[in-house]
Amino acid sequence: MKKILMLAAVAAVFASCVKNDSSTTTPPPSDGNGTKDGFISSMTDPDFDANNLQGKVNGNFTLPAGNYKLTGRLIVVDGSTLTVSPGTTFTATASGGAAATSISVEVMQGGKLKAVGTADKPIRFISANKKPGDWMGVFLCGKATLVNAATGTRDGSYTQTTEIGDALYGGKDDADGSGDLEYVEIGYAGARINATKEGNNLSLYAQGTGTILKNLWLHDGSDDNIEFFGGTVNVENILVVNSADDTFDWCLGWKGTAKNVIEVREAGFTDITNGSGMMEGDGGFSDLASTPAITDNLSNPTFTNLSVGVYNANGNDAGTSGNPAYALRAGFTYRTGCKITINNAKVLWAATAANPTNGLIKFNDGTGPAIAKDVKIDMNYTGPNFIGATGVTTSAGSPVPGANYNATGTYPAYTFADFTKLVFNNTANTGADKTAFAWTSYDFATKAPGL
């Protein structure tokens, strides 16, 4: 995620359906009666077209299992619910470029997307081209609280609009929900309009605890695989593979939990942006050294059972003219007062991966190193000590294996005492349970060896 503009893309839902085997039902075509008005109230609406599904869903109906083509913005509006049957596949038809920025799945405040698959019949949102950036992605807009970047308050009065589509998000309802996504695959999204406006595979705007996110496989994103914009939503059993920017990203005061998460950057994945990493968290958007300093109500997520495998840490930015070369900025970057608790983590930096420019862990804001109080990090790390390595900038006080922070200094610099726990060598840590992702058929032995 680019933090120059802290808004994000809300785009649309697209689908198309043809019969793919004897067990699926082919949705009927439009009956051709009536006048198209851009709204879809049912599957017999003249705006419904299984091979060109786009428009605003303003009714409650269920799409039967089948294959749907994503060709434009499909927006679930306030008061409407789109339910997707298990075994359904949505395929974006664009292959990058301007066309890709007009394809997405969007849920407005008050709308709901219920996409509950099963291990045997997952629901898929992918692209025909199968390249990062083929479409915008899935976006959910909710009414949970955001931290006010200027004051540090979190009273529900602070709202934002997405950088693409200008959809409203934020409010006072931390129990709000925008639907239910389970056994869902989302891939090849993250199309860019410019350097500060792009989609993600899954964008979560002010999502509350009423949104259910379990058993998700997010992969091959041109920006972030998953990004949280404030809110309180929790996630569980998340496999995130190959992001050009950040694999896991959040800001605006996200305070949820993430259980059983695996992040992988494969050896053969070479798409990368300037400033990318395996995890990036912002407390709000205001630096700790701001006047007044904002230290309350900032992001404070808890990760439990986390595995991270880095098998290639450099590449070229395919979305920028000239395809400039970069390396990962850091394994983990936490900024602007972000707190973090990481329990039972296993991190593997493979020998063939490039060095991260800022070391394994970096805490900073616009003025330099800065950390929130009571940060807890407990990991079983395997990999090189980056201190003094070619291309790595770390301070003299950095501990093994090269977390980039100062041991002494005045505010906003910080000391080791700010950590409630900082452990790099807890060999008892096992990380995430890979068996939870058997439904994806992901080849951990070949693509994430040792993890």
XYZ file of C-alpha atoms in Angstrom:
451
model
C 0.000 0.000 0.000
C 1.227 3.480 -0.841
C 0.858 5.759 2.179
C 1.006 9.028 0.205
C -2.784 8.831 -0.094
C -4.401 6.745 2.642
C -7.522 5.962 0.782
C -7.952 2.821 -1.211
C -9.710 1.330 -4.066
C -13.279 0.355 -3.892
C -14.361 -1.131 -7.154
C -16.828 -3.633 -8.371
C -18.160 -7.148 -8.670
C -18.283 -8.938 -11.952
C -19.337 -12.348 -13.018
C -20.245 -14.637 -15.817
C -21.612 -18.101 -15.901
C -21.502 -21.094 -18.182
C -22.135 -24.700 -17.394
C -18.860 -26.443 -16.533
C -19.927 -29.905 -15.419
C -23.004 -31.984 -14.706
C -23.121 -30.855 -11.068
C -23.400 -27.119 -11.726
C -26.349 -25.014 -12.731
C -26.094 -22.547 -15.576
C -27.744 -19.243 -14.625
C -30.417 -18.160 -17.099
C -29.694 -15.285 -19.458
C -31.596 -12.032 -19.282
C -35.144 -12.446 -20.518
C -34.699 -9.361 -22.661
C -37.812 -7.674 -21.269
C -37.765 -4.252 -19.723
C -35.233 -1.476 -19.975
C -31.703 -1.658 -18.703
C -30.991 0.889 -16.004
C -27.671 -0.317 -14.525
C -29.361 -1.980 -11.521
C -29.725 -5.724 -10.963
C -32.554 -6.750 -8.686
C -32.726 -10.438 -9.686
C -31.377 -12.920 -12.201
C -34.305 -12.194 -14.503
C -33.497 -8.496 -14.528
C -32.590 -7.219 -18.023
C -29.270 -5.975 -16.631
C -28.237 -9.470 -15.576
C -25.902 -11.101 -18.080
C -23.892 -14.101 -16.970
C -21.202 -13.370 -19.543
C -21.052 -9.637 -18.888
C -22.139 -9.123 -15.298
C -21.789 -5.562 -14.106
C -23.939 -2.955 -12.449
C -25.442 -2.217 -9.055
C -27.034 -5.081 -7.148
C -30.119 -3.628 -5.463
C -31.900 -6.826 -4.451
C -31.352 -10.030 -2.519
C -30.632 -13.072 -4.669
C -28.359 -16.095 -5.017
C -26.045 -16.863 -7.923
C -26.057 -20.623 -8.602
C -22.778 -22.472 -9.010
C -21.088 -21.966 -12.337
C -18.564 -19.831 -14.203
C -19.054 -16.064 -14.355
C -17.053 -13.481 -16.299
C -15.977 -10.293 -14.552
C -16.204 -7.473 -17.071
C -16.939 -4.314 -15.064
C -17.935 -2.899 -11.708
C -20.503 -4.908 -9.761
C -21.548 -2.938 -6.691
C -23.679 -4.368 -3.903
C -25.558 -1.339 -2.576
C -26.927 -0.531 0.866
C -29.651 -2.956 1.965
C -28.846 -5.616 -0.641
C -27.244 -9.041 -0.310
C -25.512 -10.992 -3.050
C -25.151 -14.679 -2.152
C -22.746 -16.885 -4.116
C -23.151 -20.655 -4.206
C -20.251 -23.038 -3.446
C -18.240 -24.072 -6.481
C -18.631 -20.765 -8.310
C -15.754 -19.216 -10.270
C -15.585 -15.549 -11.259
C -13.048 -14.759 -13.987
C -11.876 -11.249 -14.836
C -11.585 -10.888 -18.588
C -9.100 -8.005 -18.760
C -5.350 -8.511 -19.010
C -3.931 -5.453 -17.317
C -3.932 -1.865 -18.505
C -6.843 0.560 -18.325
C -9.453 -2.168 -18.734
C -8.229 -3.894 -15.571
C -8.935 -0.831 -13.417
C -12.650 -1.045 -14.217
C -13.139 -4.621 -12.962
C -13.764 -5.309 -9.291
C -16.212 -6.570 -6.671
C -17.477 -3.838 -4.352
C -19.739 -3.911 -1.316
C -20.998 -0.542 -0.133
C -21.845 0.305 3.476
C -24.981 -1.635 4.393
C -24.565 -4.169 1.594
C -23.467 -7.769 2.025
C -21.526 -10.343 0.034
C -22.078 -13.893 1.209
C -19.541 -16.121 -0.534
C -19.336 -19.266 1.562
C -17.685 -22.144 -0.235
C -16.568 -25.503 1.098
C -13.265 -27.366 1.083
C -14.539 -29.430 -1.855
C -16.253 -26.526 -3.615
C -14.395 -23.261 -2.980
C -15.461 -19.969 -4.532
C -12.876 -18.352 -6.794
C -12.274 -14.775 -7.962
C -9.446 -14.988 -10.503
C -8.479 -13.773 -13.985
C -8.296 -15.370 -17.384
C -4.788 -14.028 -17.980
C -3.512 -15.186 -14.563
C -1.120 -12.278 -14.132
C -0.841 -9.835 -11.206
C -2.832 -6.666 -11.866
C -5.417 -8.182 -14.217
C -8.261 -6.586 -12.232
C -8.882 -4.439 -9.147
C -9.980 -7.021 -6.555
C -12.657 -7.449 -3.869
C -13.501 -4.475 -1.643
C -15.744 -4.348 1.420
C -16.843 -1.013 2.948
C -18.125 -1.021 6.519
C -19.143 1.153 9.472
C -16.570 0.210 12.127
C -14.418 2.835 13.830
C -11.286 4.469 12.457
C -8.650 6.392 14.372
C -8.656 10.079 13.528
C -5.201 10.705 12.108
C -5.182 14.315 13.331
C -6.457 13.921 16.894
C -6.037 10.272 17.880
C -9.727 10.024 18.793
C -11.835 7.002 17.895
C -15.419 8.054 18.557
C -16.997 7.108 15.240
C -17.090 10.627 13.852
C -14.101 10.074 11.569
C -14.905 8.667 8.118
C -13.041 8.373 4.849
C -13.730 7.684 1.200
C -11.893 5.196 -0.934
C -9.313 6.528 -3.370
C -11.082 4.784 -6.237
C -14.836 5.140 -6.418
C -15.138 7.580 -3.483
C -17.129 5.082 -1.430
C -17.740 6.024 2.195
C -16.316 3.925 5.014
C -16.046 4.291 8.769
C -18.562 4.901 11.542
C -19.496 3.907 15.094
C -20.435 0.228 14.740
C -17.504 -2.060 15.587
C -19.846 -5.062 15.264
C -20.824 -4.121 11.697
C -20.585 -6.767 9.001
C -20.340 -6.704 5.204
C -20.849 -10.421 4.701
C -19.135 -13.764 4.947
C -16.174 -15.056 2.900
C -15.136 -18.643 3.598
C -13.186 -21.084 1.439
C -12.536 -18.319 -1.070
C -9.634 -17.848 -3.480
C -8.810 -14.355 -4.782
C -5.941 -13.917 -7.204
C -4.226 -11.724 -9.812
C -5.753 -8.415 -8.651
C -4.202 -5.062 -7.717
C -4.517 -3.135 -10.975
C -3.047 0.372 -10.813
C -4.405 3.679 -11.984
C -1.203 5.400 -10.848
C 1.483 5.065 -8.174
C -0.921 5.934 -5.337
C -4.181 4.457 -6.614
C -4.354 0.706 -6.936
C -6.444 -2.224 -5.837
C -5.604 -5.215 -3.656
C -6.745 -8.790 -3.783
C -8.855 -8.062 -0.691
C -9.415 -4.549 0.715
C -11.185 -4.284 4.068
C -12.478 -0.793 4.794
C -13.717 -0.237 8.374
C -14.827 -3.826 8.748
C -16.357 -4.841 12.067
C -16.511 -8.155 13.882
C -19.719 -9.017 12.028
C -17.728 -9.697 8.845
C -16.602 -13.340 8.709
C -13.281 -14.048 6.959
C -12.052 -17.634 7.217
C -10.168 -20.046 4.987
C -8.947 -17.601 2.356
C -6.264 -18.064 -0.299
C -4.983 -14.744 -1.659
C -2.221 -14.819 -4.247
C -0.285 -13.076 -7.016
C -1.317 -9.507 -6.252
C 0.140 -6.495 -8.021
C -0.215 -4.481 -4.809
C -1.127 -5.937 -1.388
C -2.744 -9.317 -0.954
C -4.833 -8.110 1.989
C -5.178 -4.647 3.507
C -7.128 -3.431 6.537
C -8.279 0.185 6.798
C -9.131 0.488 10.478
C -11.937 -1.555 11.974
C -12.047 -4.549 14.281
C -12.520 -7.491 11.919
C -10.800 -10.813 12.680
C -9.365 -13.285 10.171
C -8.490 -16.964 10.458
C -6.734 -19.510 8.233
C -5.293 -17.095 5.672
C -2.768 -18.200 3.021
C -1.196 -15.215 1.247
C 1.261 -15.913 -1.556
C 3.234 -13.514 -3.781
C 2.587 -9.790 -3.480
C 4.367 -7.145 -5.497
C 3.926 -4.710 -2.602
C 2.989 -5.856 0.928
C 1.708 -9.311 1.687
C -0.219 -8.192 4.800
C -0.970 -4.500 5.336
C -3.030 -2.295 7.662
C -3.555 1.283 8.847
C -6.073 3.664 10.488
C -6.225 1.756 13.759
C -6.983 -1.877 12.865
C -7.424 -3.778 16.146
C -8.415 -7.265 15.051
C -6.830 -10.688 15.343
C -5.210 -12.890 12.710
C -5.007 -16.601 13.509
C -3.158 -19.245 11.531
C -1.620 -17.115 8.793
C 0.969 -18.196 6.207
C 2.830 -15.683 4.038
C 5.032 -16.828 1.163
C 7.113 -15.018 -1.438
C 8.135 -17.724 -3.893
C 11.527 -18.053 -5.552
C 10.017 -17.540 -8.997
C 7.978 -14.439 -8.126
C 9.888 -11.336 -9.251
C 7.246 -8.596 -9.365
C 8.055 -5.967 -6.719
C 7.417 -2.308 -5.869
C 9.551 0.308 -4.159
C 8.984 -0.180 -0.422
C 7.454 -3.648 -0.398
C 7.615 -6.154 2.461
C 6.007 -9.210 3.978
C 4.104 -7.127 6.528
C 3.457 -3.396 6.867
C 1.458 -1.780 9.644
C 0.661 1.848 10.330
C -0.754 3.040 13.644
C -2.607 5.916 12.035
C -1.114 8.338 9.556
C 0.446 10.874 11.909
C 4.051 10.571 13.025
C 4.824 10.010 16.710
C 6.788 13.243 16.676
C 3.784 15.235 15.468
C 2.437 18.118 17.534
C 0.526 16.997 19.430
C 1.924 13.467 19.374
C -0.740 10.888 18.474
C -0.241 7.766 20.570
C -3.779 6.619 21.467
C -6.241 4.365 19.630
C -3.668 3.332 17.031
C -3.429 -0.024 15.284
C -2.845 -2.933 17.638
C -3.477 -6.303 15.935
C -2.583 -9.688 17.396
C -1.154 -12.482 15.228
C -1.187 -16.027 16.583
C 0.394 -18.953 14.713
C 2.178 -17.146 11.880
C 4.555 -18.612 9.284
C 6.528 -16.451 6.853
C 8.757 -17.791 4.098
C 10.873 -15.551 1.844
C 12.530 -17.355 -1.077
C 13.165 -14.330 -3.303
C 13.363 -10.746 -2.071
C 14.132 -8.781 -5.214
C 12.796 -8.196 -8.708
C 11.419 -5.500 -11.000
C 8.358 -3.278 -10.844
C 6.286 -4.433 -13.801
C 3.764 -1.631 -13.262
C 6.219 1.261 -13.590
C 7.803 2.594 -16.748
C 11.291 1.192 -17.195
C 10.615 -1.716 -14.811
C 13.007 -0.482 -12.101
C 14.708 -3.051 -9.874
C 14.106 -3.205 -6.104
C 14.618 -5.435 -3.081
C 12.229 -5.872 -0.178
C 12.452 -2.844 2.105
C 12.199 -5.005 5.234
C 10.676 -8.244 6.309
C 8.336 -6.434 8.702
C 7.743 -2.665 8.856
C 5.706 -0.970 11.602
C 5.173 2.785 11.422
C 3.503 5.756 13.101
C 3.047 4.184 16.506
C 1.705 0.822 15.397
C 1.603 -1.713 18.204
C 1.896 -5.392 17.339
C 1.651 -8.719 19.139
C 3.039 -11.784 17.369
C 2.753 -15.159 19.077
C 4.192 -18.478 17.885
C 5.782 -17.192 14.685
C 8.118 -19.115 12.397
C 10.108 -17.012 9.923
C 12.380 -18.454 7.247
C 14.589 -16.188 5.134
C 15.940 -18.613 2.549
C 19.616 -18.438 1.642
C 18.900 -17.475 -1.967
C 16.718 -14.491 -1.032
C 18.181 -11.004 -1.363
C 18.937 -8.881 1.686
C 16.133 -6.505 2.771
C 17.312 -2.903 2.606
C 16.209 -2.132 6.190
C 16.818 -5.438 7.892
C 14.325 -7.971 9.194
C 12.193 -5.624 11.324
C 11.884 -1.859 11.097
C 9.991 0.553 13.361
C 9.842 4.117 12.111
C 7.870 7.216 11.258
C 8.677 10.285 9.200
C 11.306 11.476 11.675
C 13.206 8.208 12.043
C 13.031 5.203 14.356
C 9.907 5.138 16.521
C 8.092 2.381 18.361
C 4.903 2.185 20.394
C 4.999 0.860 23.946
C 4.341 -2.784 24.813
C 5.225 -4.411 21.494
C 5.414 -8.206 21.687
C 7.277 -10.263 19.076
C 8.054 -13.945 19.627
C 9.461 -15.796 16.621
C 11.542 -18.743 15.577
C 13.803 -17.118 12.986
C 15.997 -18.981 10.524
C 18.159 -16.926 8.196
C 21.105 -14.558 8.009
C 22.025 -11.737 10.352
C 21.595 -8.720 8.113
C 23.731 -6.319 10.162
C 26.589 -5.098 8.025
C 25.367 -7.001 4.968
C 25.705 -5.416 1.552
C 22.814 -3.087 0.778
C 21.353 -3.206 4.310
C 21.093 -0.064 6.440
C 20.850 -0.876 10.157
C 21.916 1.055 13.208
C 24.832 0.068 15.411
C 22.470 -0.965 18.199
C 20.462 -3.369 16.078
C 20.162 -6.832 17.602
C 20.588 -10.082 15.753
C 19.183 -10.717 13.195
C 19.095 -7.081 12.219
C 15.920 -5.438 13.390
C 16.384 -1.822 12.409
C 16.041 0.309 15.538
C 18.187 2.327 17.918
C 19.165 1.069 21.347
C 19.395 4.602 22.754
C 18.071 8.007 21.948
C 15.394 10.524 22.765
C 11.775 10.413 21.671
C 10.765 9.313 19.068
C 13.768 6.981 19.170
C 13.276 4.103 21.578
C 14.951 1.492 23.721
C 14.665 -2.250 24.132
C 12.552 -1.580 27.228
C 9.686 -0.554 24.958
C 9.313 -4.213 24.021
C 7.236 -6.354 26.350
C 8.769 -9.282 24.494
C 11.374 -9.484 21.740
C 12.475 -13.030 20.948
C 14.123 -14.152 17.712
C 15.267 -17.654 18.609
C 12.307 -19.425 20.179
C 12.946 -22.787 18.545
C 9.819 -24.210 20.161
C 7.640 -22.070 17.888
C 5.960 -24.095 15.138
C 4.116 -21.344 13.283
C 0.914 -21.950 11.363
C -0.851 -25.254 10.714
C -0.436 -25.985 6.982
C -3.094 -28.723 7.022
C -5.766 -26.011 7.220
C -4.924 -25.147 3.605
C -5.203 -28.612 2.085
C -8.260 -27.420 0.148
C -6.020 -25.075 -1.904
C -3.723 -27.902 -3.105
C -0.829 -25.493 -2.586
C 2.504 -27.321 -2.925
C 4.308 -26.268 0.255
C 7.052 -28.877 -0.173
C 8.147 -27.423 -3.520
C 7.197 -23.761 -3.240
C 7.811 -23.140 0.471
C 10.375 -25.745 1.567
C 11.183 -25.783 5.257
C 8.184 -23.720 6.217
